[in-house]
Amino acid sequence: MSQLEKVDQKNIWHPFSPLAGNKPIAVKKAKGVYIHTMDGRKIIDAISSWWVNIHGHSHPRINKAIGRQAAKMEQVIFAGFTHKPAVDLSKTLMKLLPDSITKIFFSDNGSTSVEVAIKLAIQYWHNQGKPRRKIIALEGAYHGDTFGSMSVAERNIFSAPFNDFLFEVSFIPFPKGDGNEAIAKMKELVGDETAAFIFEPLVQGAAGMQMYAPEVLDQLMAIAKSKEVICIADEVMTGFGRTGKMFACDYLENDPDVFCLSKGITGGYLPMGVTAVNDRIVKAFDVADRAKAFFHGHSYTANPLSCAAANASMKLLLTKKCQLDIERIAMSHEAYMKRFVANDHVLEIRSRGTILAIELKADDAGYTSAIKERIYDYFMERNMLLRPLGNVIYIIPPYVITNQELSKLYHAIDDFLAQL
Ligand SMILES: Cc1ncc(COP(=O)(O)O)c(C=O)c1O
């Protein structure tokens, strides 16, 4: 590893780490739930490599699908052309998403799926000659790192250098508990000038796996819908089984107008963003006037290799085995929560589907909490990748993780808390 570190790393700018003293671990291969390092370590990937890898690394079925597709066609312009892998994926997504959703728009990642959603919502009103300017979002929100997605998210250390350049958004409190404060604020803010309401349904990931009730989100959406506000569900993290159901919105009575999808969509293999919309949105763009077209398109839109990976990933996800695995992980987390003995350091333990989070008490709570590095190092020394969100330890595993592996993680968490 020392060789690789010295020779190869000096020209690479890694995300999220100070440039000085950054010592990334060199990875030789990754298989199933394990990351194998150049220096011979076998690290359990308890966070699915930034929440993307739902079937484990290097899955033979996805490997094969990408290989087969590469032999036929690696990439083709998606303006004026189409291909079977994209069509197949659109058909599968139509079966999984609510009936009201009728079209998908491809982009490259989670942030761009959100950019597309925001632009569609704004242009929806523009195309009808009744522009609306206000966007409502939740406090604590994270929707990506591009300017639009940063604008609709909480202003924090991530966004600080750019805050003056972000467009204005109205925030409602995070809808914890009965959500009454958020509901009251929503009623106060929403009006005929409100274009869109964007939210991470049921779980705010980057905020520290903060969870809230479907009933509260349903009430917030009902208020938004009473003013015809476009409801955008950012399911980039929650989609594809993470919360126990295919989508977090499957827990709701109300359907959003727009879904943002990414991360798990390709099984964590290749970048892809999808913005799925209902007929209401489509109709506003389905007009002869060229000026009303949606002028947005990325070079790799609907890349055939990404689509092939997504099709293979969807097939795996829909198998009985995978659905049972999701259920098994959810039940395992619940059982752990029941037997969990909180000590003075624990503020809360919570879970939703395959996501488990333990929030520690901290005076400096949040992403930059000082305890973050201590947590990270403790688990890495034990070959467990549990990259905390500040003072929040969480597990969001590939669905192929075994009960024994989960048990090892729970024990390590217990041991960590006991020695605090
Ligand atoms: C809810 C949500 N939206 C959007 C994004 C941005 O996705 P990406 O990193 O693929 O741009 C993330 C990333 O963590 C996310 O959690």
GROMACS .gro file of C-alpha atoms in nm, residues 82 124 159 185 200 211 232 293 312 346 411:
model
   11
   82THR     CA    1  -3.331   0.508  -2.795
  124TYR     CA    2  -4.416   2.348  -1.532
  159SER     CA    3  -2.296   2.494   0.158
  185LYS     CA    4  -4.547   2.625   0.930
  200GLU     CA    5  -3.662   1.311   0.162
  211MET     CA    6  -3.674   0.966   1.077
  232ILE     CA    7  -4.110   1.609  -0.514
  293ALA     CA    8  -3.949   2.184  -2.443
  312ALA     CA    9  -2.999  -0.673  -1.370
  346VAL     CA   10  -2.704   0.751   2.375
  411HIS     CA   11  -2.173  -0.640   1.919
   0.00000   0.00000   0.00000
